[in-house]
Short mmCIF file of C-alpha atoms in Angstrom, two decimals:
data_model
loop_
_atom_site.label_atom_id
_atom_site.label_comp_id
_atom_site.label_asym_id
_atom_site.label_seq_id
_atom_site.Cartn_x
_atom_site.Cartn_y
_atom_site.Cartn_z
CA MET A 18 12.80 14.84 4.14
CA ALA A 19 10.73 11.68 4.59
CA ASN A 20 12.67 9.99 1.75
CA ASN A 21 15.87 10.76 3.58
CA ALA A 22 14.69 8.96 6.68
CA LEU A 23 13.45 6.04 4.60
CA PHE A 24 16.87 5.77 3.05
CA VAL A 25 18.46 5.72 6.49
CA PHE A 26 16.48 2.64 7.57
CA VAL A 27 16.90 0.75 4.28
CA PHE A 28 20.56 1.57 4.26
CA LEU A 29 21.06 0.40 7.87
CA VAL A 30 19.36 -2.89 7.28
CA ALA A 31 21.55 -3.53 4.23
CA VAL A 32 24.67 -2.67 6.13
CA VAL A 33 23.92 -5.03 9.00
CA ALA A 34 23.10 -7.83 6.63
CA SER A 35 25.94 -7.24 4.19
CA ALA A 36 28.75 -6.43 6.63
CA LEU A 37 28.57 -9.96 8.05
CA ALA A 38 29.37 -11.22 4.58
CA VAL A 39 32.36 -8.98 4.23
CA PHE A 40 34.46 -11.05 6.66
CA PHE A 41 33.85 -14.27 4.78
CA ALA A 42 34.33 -12.60 1.38
CA MET A 43 37.61 -11.00 2.45
CA ILE A 44 39.28 -14.15 3.70
CA VAL A 45 39.04 -15.73 0.27
CA HIS A 46 40.74 -12.69 -1.37
CA GLU A 47 44.41 -12.05 -1.09
CA HIS A 48 45.49 -8.73 0.50
CA ASP A 49 46.20 -6.13 -2.13
CA GLU A 50 49.81 -4.95 -2.34
CA THR A 51 48.69 -1.36 -1.90
CA GLY A 52 47.77 -2.10 1.68
CA GLU A 53 44.94 -1.48 4.05
CA LYS A 54 43.41 1.43 2.14
CA SER A 55 42.75 -0.84 -0.85
CA THR A 56 41.40 -3.53 1.44
CA SER A 57 39.04 -0.97 3.03
CA ASN A 58 37.79 0.04 -0.41
CA LYS A 59 37.17 -3.58 -1.29
CA ALA A 60 35.20 -4.12 1.89
CA VAL A 61 33.01 -1.15 1.17
CA GLN A 62 32.41 -2.51 -2.36
CA TYR A 63 31.20 -5.72 -0.91
CA VAL A 64 28.90 -4.05 1.58
CA CYS A 65 27.11 -1.47 -0.57
CA PRO A 66 25.86 -3.19 -3.84
CA PRO A 67 22.78 -4.79 -2.14
CA THR A 68 21.49 -1.41 -0.94
CA ASP A 69 19.06 0.72 -2.81
CA PHE A 70 21.39 3.74 -2.50
CA LYS A 71 24.82 2.36 -3.43
CA GLU A 72 26.63 5.71 -3.95
CA THR A 73 25.37 7.16 -0.67
CA CYS A 74 26.36 3.90 1.08
CA GLU A 75 29.86 4.06 -0.24
CA LYS A 76 30.22 7.74 0.68
CA SER A 77 28.98 7.06 4.24
CA LEU A 78 31.37 4.14 4.81
CA ALA A 79 34.43 5.57 3.05
CA SER A 80 35.52 7.45 6.19
CA SER A 81 35.99 4.26 8.20
CA ASN A 82 39.18 3.26 6.39
CA SER A 83 38.63 -0.20 7.61
CA SER A 84 37.67 -3.67 6.35
CA ASP A 85 36.48 -4.79 9.79
CA PRO A 86 32.75 -5.60 9.65
CA LYS A 87 32.36 -4.27 13.18
CA VAL A 88 33.80 -0.91 12.17
CA LEU A 89 31.65 -0.78 9.09
CA ILE A 90 28.52 -1.46 11.08
CA THR A 91 29.51 1.19 13.60
CA THR A 92 30.10 3.66 10.86
CA GLY A 93 26.74 2.86 9.38
CA PHE A 94 24.99 3.40 12.71
CA GLN A 95 26.74 6.73 13.20
CA ALA A 96 25.75 7.87 9.74
CA MET A 97 22.17 6.87 10.46
CA ILE A 98 22.06 8.71 13.76
CA MET A 99 23.55 11.87 12.26
CA GLU A 100 21.04 11.81 9.39
CA ILE A 101 18.07 11.25 11.66
CA LYS A 102 19.10 14.06 14.00
CA LYS A 103 19.54 16.34 11.06
CA VAL A 104 16.18 15.81 9.45
CA LEU A 105 14.30 15.57 12.80
CA ALA A 106 15.56 19.02 13.71
CA ASP A 107 13.91 20.43 10.62
CA SER A 108 10.77 18.40 10.13
CA LYS A 109 7.74 17.95 12.36
CA THR A 110 6.20 15.86 9.56
CA LEU A 111 9.11 13.50 9.66
CA GLN A 112 8.84 13.12 13.44
CA ASP A 113 5.27 11.97 12.93
CA ALA A 114 6.33 9.58 10.18
CA LEU A 115 8.98 8.01 12.38
CA SER A 116 6.44 7.65 15.20
CA VAL A 117 4.31 5.57 12.77
CA CYS A 118 7.33 3.43 11.95
CA LYS A 119 7.90 2.79 15.65
CA GLU A 120 4.28 1.85 16.15
CA VAL A 121 4.32 -0.61 13.30
CA LEU A 122 7.45 -2.25 14.74
CA ASP A 123 6.12 -2.32 18.26
CA TYR A 124 2.79 -4.11 17.66
CA ALA A 125 2.66 -6.97 20.14
CA ILE A 126 0.39 -9.84 21.07
CA ASP A 127 -0.01 -8.31 24.51
CA ASP A 128 -2.35 -5.78 22.88
CA LEU A 129 -4.84 -8.48 21.93
CA GLU A 130 -6.79 -8.46 25.21
CA ALA A 131 -7.17 -4.67 25.18
CA SER A 132 -8.31 -4.81 21.52
CA PHE A 133 -10.95 -7.37 22.28
CA ASN A 134 -12.18 -5.40 25.28
CA LYS A 135 -12.64 -2.57 22.86
CA LEU A 136 -14.77 -4.88 20.74
CA GLY A 137 -16.86 -5.86 23.72
CA VAL A 138 -19.99 -4.24 22.33
CA TYR A 139 -20.10 -6.94 19.68
CA ASP A 140 -21.80 -10.30 19.84
CA ILE A 141 -18.83 -12.67 19.69
CA SER A 142 -19.03 -16.36 19.15
CA LYS A 143 -15.92 -18.47 18.69
CA ILE A 144 -15.93 -21.16 16.03
CA GLY A 145 -12.50 -22.56 15.40
CA ASP A 146 -10.67 -19.29 14.72
CA ILE A 147 -11.85 -15.97 16.10
CA LEU A 148 -15.17 -15.25 14.45
CA LEU A 149 -16.83 -11.87 15.29
CA ARG A 150 -20.49 -11.85 14.46
CA ILE A 151 -21.25 -8.16 14.54
CA GLN A 152 -24.86 -7.14 15.19
CA ALA A 153 -26.64 -5.39 12.38
CA THR A 154 -26.41 -1.69 13.33
CA VAL A 155 -24.13 1.33 12.98
CA TYR A 156 -21.07 1.44 15.26
CA ASN A 157 -19.20 4.67 15.87
CA GLU A 158 -15.85 3.02 16.59
CA LYS A 159 -12.20 2.80 15.84
CA VAL A 160 -11.21 -0.83 15.56
CA ASP A 161 -7.64 -2.21 15.55
CA ILE A 162 -6.82 -5.81 14.91
CA PRO A 163 -3.29 -5.99 16.38
CA LYS A 164 -0.36 -7.81 14.94
CA GLY A 165 -0.42 -11.40 16.30
CA ALA A 166 -4.20 -11.59 16.55
CA ASN A 167 -4.31 -13.84 13.48
CA ASN A 168 -7.33 -15.50 11.84
CA VAL A 169 -9.89 -12.92 12.89
CA MET A 170 -13.10 -12.82 10.75
CA PHE A 171 -15.73 -10.05 10.78
CA ILE A 172 -19.05 -11.25 9.41
CA ARG A 173 -22.68 -10.04 9.43
CA ASP A 174 -25.82 -9.47 7.39
CA GLY A 175 -24.70 -6.96 4.78
CA PRO A 176 -22.65 -3.87 4.13
CA THR A 177 -25.66 -1.58 4.38
CA LYS A 178 -26.88 -3.11 7.64
CA THR A 179 -23.72 -3.44 9.71
CA ILE A 180 -21.50 -0.37 9.44
CA ILE A 181 -18.43 0.60 11.38
CA THR A 182 -17.88 4.37 11.08
CA ASN A 183 -16.20 7.41 12.48
CA ASN A 184 -15.08 10.94 11.41
CA ILE A 185 -11.40 10.83 12.53
CA SER A 186 -9.19 12.60 9.98
CA VAL A 187 -5.82 14.21 9.51
CA VAL A 188 -7.14 17.77 9.64
CA LYS A 189 -9.63 17.36 12.49
CA ASN A 190 -7.49 15.24 14.80
CA LYS A 191 -3.98 16.38 13.83
CA ILE A 192 -2.75 12.87 13.30
CA THR A 193 -1.03 10.99 10.47
CA THR A 194 -2.99 9.30 7.72
CA PHE A 195 -1.81 5.90 9.05
CA HIS A 196 -3.64 6.53 12.35
CA THR A 197 -6.94 7.66 10.87
CA ALA A 198 -8.22 4.18 9.85
CA THR A 199 -11.69 3.26 11.01
CA VAL A 200 -10.63 -0.38 10.90
CA ALA A 201 -7.00 -1.37 10.88
CA GLY A 202 -6.14 -4.99 10.08
CA ASN A 203 -2.59 -5.54 11.23
CA ALA A 204 -2.75 -9.34 11.67
CA MET A 205 -2.48 -12.23 9.23
CA ASN A 206 -5.53 -13.81 7.66
CA PHE A 207 -7.91 -11.04 8.60
CA ILE A 208 -11.21 -11.65 6.80
CA ALA A 209 -14.19 -9.34 6.54
CA LYS A 210 -17.49 -10.33 4.94
CA ASP A 211 -20.75 -8.42 4.43
CA ILE A 212 -19.53 -5.32 6.35
CA GLY A 213 -19.63 -1.61 5.73
CA ILE A 214 -16.67 0.47 6.79
CA GLU A 215 -16.76 4.22 6.29
CA LYS A 216 -15.59 7.76 7.02
CA THR A 217 -18.09 10.60 7.53
CA THR A 218 -15.41 13.32 7.63
CA GLY A 219 -16.34 15.00 4.34
CA TYR A 220 -13.89 16.53 1.87
CA GLU A 221 -12.85 19.13 4.49
CA GLY A 222 -11.17 16.46 6.60
CA GLU A 223 -8.74 15.56 3.82
CA GLN A 224 -6.97 12.24 4.42
CA ALA A 225 -9.23 9.85 6.29
CA VAL A 226 -8.81 6.07 5.90
CA ALA A 227 -11.80 3.70 6.16
CA LEU A 228 -9.72 0.46 6.06
CA ARG A 229 -6.03 -0.04 6.41
CA ALA A 230 -4.95 -3.58 5.56
CA SER A 231 -1.41 -4.24 6.78
CA GLY A 232 -1.38 -7.94 7.62
CA ASP A 233 -0.65 -10.71 5.12
CA LEU A 234 -3.44 -12.61 3.33
CA GLY A 235 -6.24 -10.25 4.06
CA VAL A 236 -9.54 -11.15 2.32
CA PHE A 237 -12.52 -8.87 1.92
CA TYR A 238 -15.83 -10.02 0.45
CA ASN A 239 -18.99 -8.03 -0.23
CA CYS A 240 -17.76 -5.07 1.80
CA HIS A 241 -18.44 -1.34 1.22
CA PHE A 242 -15.76 1.21 1.86
CA ASN A 243 -17.03 4.78 1.78
CA GLY A 244 -15.13 7.99 2.33
CA TYR A 245 -13.74 11.09 0.66
CA GLN A 246 -9.88 10.98 0.48
CA ASP A 247 -7.49 8.08 0.96
CA THR A 248 -10.49 5.78 1.66
CA LEU A 249 -8.89 2.33 1.19
CA TYR A 250 -5.32 1.70 2.22
CA PRO A 251 -3.92 -1.79 1.25
CA GLN A 252 -0.65 -0.79 2.86
CA LYS A 253 1.50 -3.92 2.42
CA GLU A 254 1.54 -7.72 2.14
CA MET A 255 -0.99 -9.73 0.03
CA GLN A 256 -4.65 -8.77 -0.06
CA PHE A 257 -7.74 -9.94 -2.05
CA PHE A 258 -10.96 -7.93 -2.45
CA ARG A 259 -13.99 -9.57 -4.07
CA ASP A 260 -17.43 -8.05 -4.90
CA CYS A 261 -16.58 -4.93 -2.88
CA VAL A 262 -17.66 -1.32 -3.47
CA ILE A 263 -15.27 1.54 -2.83
CA THR A 264 -16.66 5.12 -3.02
CA SER A 265 -14.45 8.20 -2.63
CA THR A 266 -12.86 11.16 -4.33
CA ILE A 267 -9.09 11.68 -4.12
CA ASP A 268 -6.70 8.67 -4.13
CA ILE A 269 -9.64 6.31 -3.58
CA ILE A 270 -7.19 3.38 -3.21
CA PHE A 271 -3.57 3.89 -2.23
CA GLY A 272 -0.72 1.84 -0.73
CA ASP A 273 1.78 -0.81 -1.70
CA SER A 274 0.14 -4.17 -1.09
CA ARG A 275 0.22 -6.94 -3.62
CA VAL A 276 -3.49 -6.92 -4.13
CA VAL A 277 -6.16 -8.02 -6.54
CA PHE A 278 -9.59 -6.42 -6.75
CA GLN A 279 -11.95 -8.80 -8.56
CA ASN A 280 -15.58 -7.94 -9.53
CA CYS A 281 -15.33 -4.77 -7.47
CA GLN A 282 -16.83 -1.35 -8.06
CA MET A 283 -14.82 1.88 -7.70
CA ILE A 284 -17.19 4.81 -7.68
CA VAL A 285 -16.00 8.46 -7.94
CA ARG A 286 -18.13 10.77 -5.78
CA LYS A 287 -18.50 14.54 -5.97
CA PRO A 288 -15.41 16.20 -4.42
CA GLY A 289 -14.95 19.60 -2.82
CA PRO A 290 -14.52 22.84 -4.79
CA ARG A 291 -11.44 22.90 -7.02
CA GLN A 292 -10.70 19.30 -6.32
CA ASN A 293 -10.02 16.55 -8.92
CA CYS A 294 -10.41 12.86 -8.32
CA MET A 295 -7.97 10.03 -8.77
CA VAL A 296 -8.97 6.31 -8.38
CA ILE A 297 -5.52 4.87 -7.68
CA ALA A 298 -2.32 6.17 -6.15
CA GLN A 299 0.00 3.17 -5.93
CA GLY A 300 3.09 3.43 -3.76
CA LYS A 301 5.74 1.07 -4.92
CA GLN A 302 9.12 2.73 -4.24
CA PHE A 303 11.86 0.06 -4.35
CA ASP A 304 12.69 -2.66 -6.84
CA LYS A 305 12.63 -5.31 -4.09
CA SER A 306 8.98 -4.50 -3.31
CA ARG A 307 6.44 -7.05 -4.62
CA GLY A 308 3.62 -4.48 -4.37
CA GLY A 309 1.16 -3.83 -7.17
CA PHE A 310 -2.58 -3.24 -7.71
CA VAL A 311 -4.59 -5.44 -10.09
CA LEU A 312 -8.19 -4.56 -11.02
CA HIS A 313 -9.78 -7.62 -12.64
CA ASN A 314 -13.28 -7.44 -14.09
CA CYS A 315 -14.05 -4.33 -12.03
CA THR A 316 -16.46 -1.51 -12.80
CA ILE A 317 -15.02 2.03 -12.51
CA SER A 318 -17.69 4.67 -12.71
CA GLY A 319 -19.12 7.87 -11.13
CA ASP A 320 -21.78 8.53 -8.56
CA LYS A 321 -24.92 10.22 -9.80
CA ASP A 322 -23.91 13.45 -7.98
CA TYR A 323 -20.48 13.45 -9.67
CA ILE A 324 -21.71 13.18 -13.24
CA PRO A 325 -22.87 16.87 -13.52
CA VAL A 326 -19.48 18.14 -12.36
CA LYS A 327 -17.13 15.72 -14.26
CA ASN A 328 -16.02 18.45 -16.67
CA VAL A 329 -15.11 20.80 -13.74
CA ASN A 330 -13.81 18.33 -11.16
CA LYS A 331 -11.93 16.04 -13.46
CA ALA A 332 -11.31 12.32 -12.81
CA TYR A 333 -8.15 10.30 -13.55
CA LEU A 334 -7.56 6.54 -13.36
CA ASN A 335 -4.08 6.77 -11.87
CA ARG A 336 -1.43 8.93 -10.42
CA PRO A 337 1.86 7.50 -9.22
CA TRP A 338 2.32 8.03 -5.53
CA LYS A 339 5.88 6.64 -5.62
CA PRO A 340 8.35 6.27 -8.57
CA LEU A 341 7.74 2.58 -9.32
CA ALA A 342 3.97 2.67 -9.04
CA THR A 343 2.49 -0.55 -10.51
CA VAL A 344 -1.19 -0.80 -11.59
CA ILE A 345 -2.73 -3.31 -13.98
CA ILE A 346 -6.38 -2.92 -15.12
CA ILE A 347 -7.63 -6.00 -17.00
CA GLN A 348 -11.06 -7.02 -18.28
CA SER A 349 -12.75 -4.12 -16.49
CA ASN A 350 -15.64 -1.79 -17.44
CA ILE A 351 -14.47 1.82 -17.45
CA ALA A 352 -17.20 4.57 -17.66
CA ASP A 353 -16.83 7.81 -19.60
CA ILE A 354 -16.12 9.97 -16.58
CA PHE A 355 -12.36 10.12 -17.03
CA THR A 356 -10.22 12.51 -18.96
CA PRO A 357 -8.80 10.91 -22.14
CA GLU A 358 -5.31 11.38 -20.69
CA GLY A 359 -6.22 8.97 -17.90
CA TYR A 360 -3.12 9.68 -15.85
CA ILE A 361 -1.73 12.66 -13.91
CA PRO A 362 1.48 13.04 -11.90
CA MET A 363 1.35 13.58 -8.17
CA HIS A 364 4.63 15.45 -8.40
CA PRO A 365 5.98 16.86 -11.68
CA GLY A 366 7.79 14.09 -13.57
CA MET A 367 7.76 11.52 -10.84
CA GLY A 368 6.95 8.05 -12.08
CA GLU A 369 6.23 9.07 -15.64
CA ALA A 370 9.12 6.99 -16.92
CA THR A 371 9.50 4.50 -14.07
CA SER A 372 5.99 3.36 -13.26
CA TYR A 373 4.34 0.26 -14.68
CA PHE A 374 0.77 0.94 -15.85
CA VAL A 375 -1.16 -1.57 -17.98
CA GLU A 376 -4.68 -1.49 -19.43
CA PHE A 377 -5.57 -4.76 -21.18
CA GLY A 378 -8.83 -6.14 -22.55
CA ASN A 379 -11.05 -3.55 -20.97
CA ARG A 380 -14.51 -2.43 -22.09
CA GLY A 381 -16.73 0.59 -21.84
CA PRO A 382 -16.49 4.12 -23.25
CA GLY A 383 -13.71 5.07 -20.88
CA SER A 384 -11.45 2.17 -21.90
CA LYS A 385 -10.16 3.78 -25.05
CA THR A 386 -6.42 4.29 -24.73
CA ASP A 387 -5.61 6.35 -27.81
CA GLY A 388 -5.86 9.61 -25.82
CA ARG A 389 -3.73 8.46 -22.89
CA VAL A 390 -0.66 10.47 -21.81
CA LYS A 391 2.56 9.39 -23.61
CA TRP A 392 4.55 8.20 -20.61
CA ALA A 393 7.26 5.56 -20.87
CA GLY A 394 5.66 4.01 -17.82
CA ILE A 395 2.45 3.11 -19.64
CA LYS A 396 3.04 -0.34 -21.15
CA GLN A 397 1.57 -2.43 -23.92
CA VAL A 398 1.55 -6.13 -23.07
CA ASP A 399 0.53 -9.33 -24.85
CA LEU A 400 -1.92 -11.94 -23.64
CA ASN A 401 0.74 -14.11 -21.99
CA THR A 402 1.96 -11.15 -19.87
CA ALA A 403 -1.60 -10.20 -19.02
CA LYS A 404 -2.25 -13.68 -17.65
CA THR A 405 0.54 -13.21 -15.06
CA PHE A 406 -1.66 -10.58 -13.38
CA THR A 407 -4.70 -12.76 -12.80
CA PRO A 408 -5.32 -13.90 -9.15
CA GLY A 409 -4.01 -17.41 -9.83
CA ALA A 410 -0.64 -16.16 -10.96
CA PHE A 411 -0.35 -12.83 -9.03
CA LEU A 412 -1.59 -14.10 -5.61
CA GLN A 413 -1.30 -17.87 -5.96
CA SER A 414 -5.05 -17.76 -5.21
CA ASN A 415 -5.65 -21.47 -5.89
CA THR A 416 -3.92 -22.31 -2.60
CA ARG A 417 -4.60 -19.15 -0.62
CA ILE A 418 -8.21 -18.15 -1.21
CA PRO A 419 -10.37 -21.37 -1.17
CA ASN A 420 -10.07 -21.91 2.59
CA THR A 421 -11.65 -18.56 3.24
CA GLY A 422 -14.94 -19.44 1.59
CA VAL A 423 -14.69 -16.41 -0.67
CA PRO A 424 -15.22 -16.98 -4.43
CA CYS A 425 -12.28 -16.26 -6.72
CA THR A 426 -11.85 -16.67 -10.48
CA PRO A 427 -8.16 -17.47 -10.81
CA ASP A 428 -7.81 -16.89 -14.55
CA ARG A 429 -9.07 -14.60 -17.27
CA ILE A 430 -12.83 -14.65 -17.66
CA PRO A 431 -13.77 -16.18 -21.08
CA GLY A 432 -15.90 -13.98 -23.33
CA LEU A 433 -14.96 -10.64 -21.86
#
């Protein structure tokens, strides 16, 4: 159901963009002798190739029998409306998902004042951009950095001294995963240093996000993200995490940002009964997406309470959340807590052939790859390809990161 709605929006955008080109394309082609029907077919053929669902696009527009861009756009809108009405009638989950889409689109600068009023308990001093010096204590809060509130920095004395926390979750509060975030960074250039962000929901709360990073060029340094399920959500755009610790159980890190984790620790904690643990659930769905997760010189291990149950509550490095899931683990230390297979599908067969998973130059007892599942999506790459996933190449970190004051090693680390 949700995939149907996502198609509708992707299809509509492509129709609006492409239909405008139809007029110009058609005037340089002579009319076919077979008449308007052939011209209509040609117009549809011009409109639909850029879409991610070409056959469905052609089927939806075929009824228009017109080469007029206005008619094609109208037909596209009508198809969209009919599809939305159909799936909305059957799916409460989809209604919630569309509500999230609307909220993302409706973020406005007008919310900035209200957001800062919400942050009024903090000791704020302004130096150049918006610098929030948060007092060293535990805050039971839900913090939103709205779209348009760019260049905000959270900084304090350490991730175990300054902690932002709450226990909002999908199960407890009957809301979507998107809305559960303890801290939601929706603006560009959001930076957090020396901060702890957590969820205290427990495994019973199911999905409960500590941080959702949705704005471009987010940078996080020496931060701790603690939770139980869906703890860290790099949702979209570019992000960089350095010297951070992420502790969780199921889908510890998920989303579709273009993100590098460098010198970070991913720690699997003890889950609930009959639960298994997955470190990464990457969500790349379309070819045009630039999303992908890179773990560079990270340590992936288990909490002391998890070790005794690792043979009962099994741990996996990856499971594809969407068909084109993209994850690269390079020069990292992998503990022996994981099953030899390393990977497990979220849904039977999905992503097994279409994902892009790479392990290169790793170390530790869990880094052996000879027992990995035999998926077509698990790739073997050479050194030159591996270099394209370092921060310098993947994020253009040489120009993007230095101004933040956060250390970054742009290339492979010699000797590892």
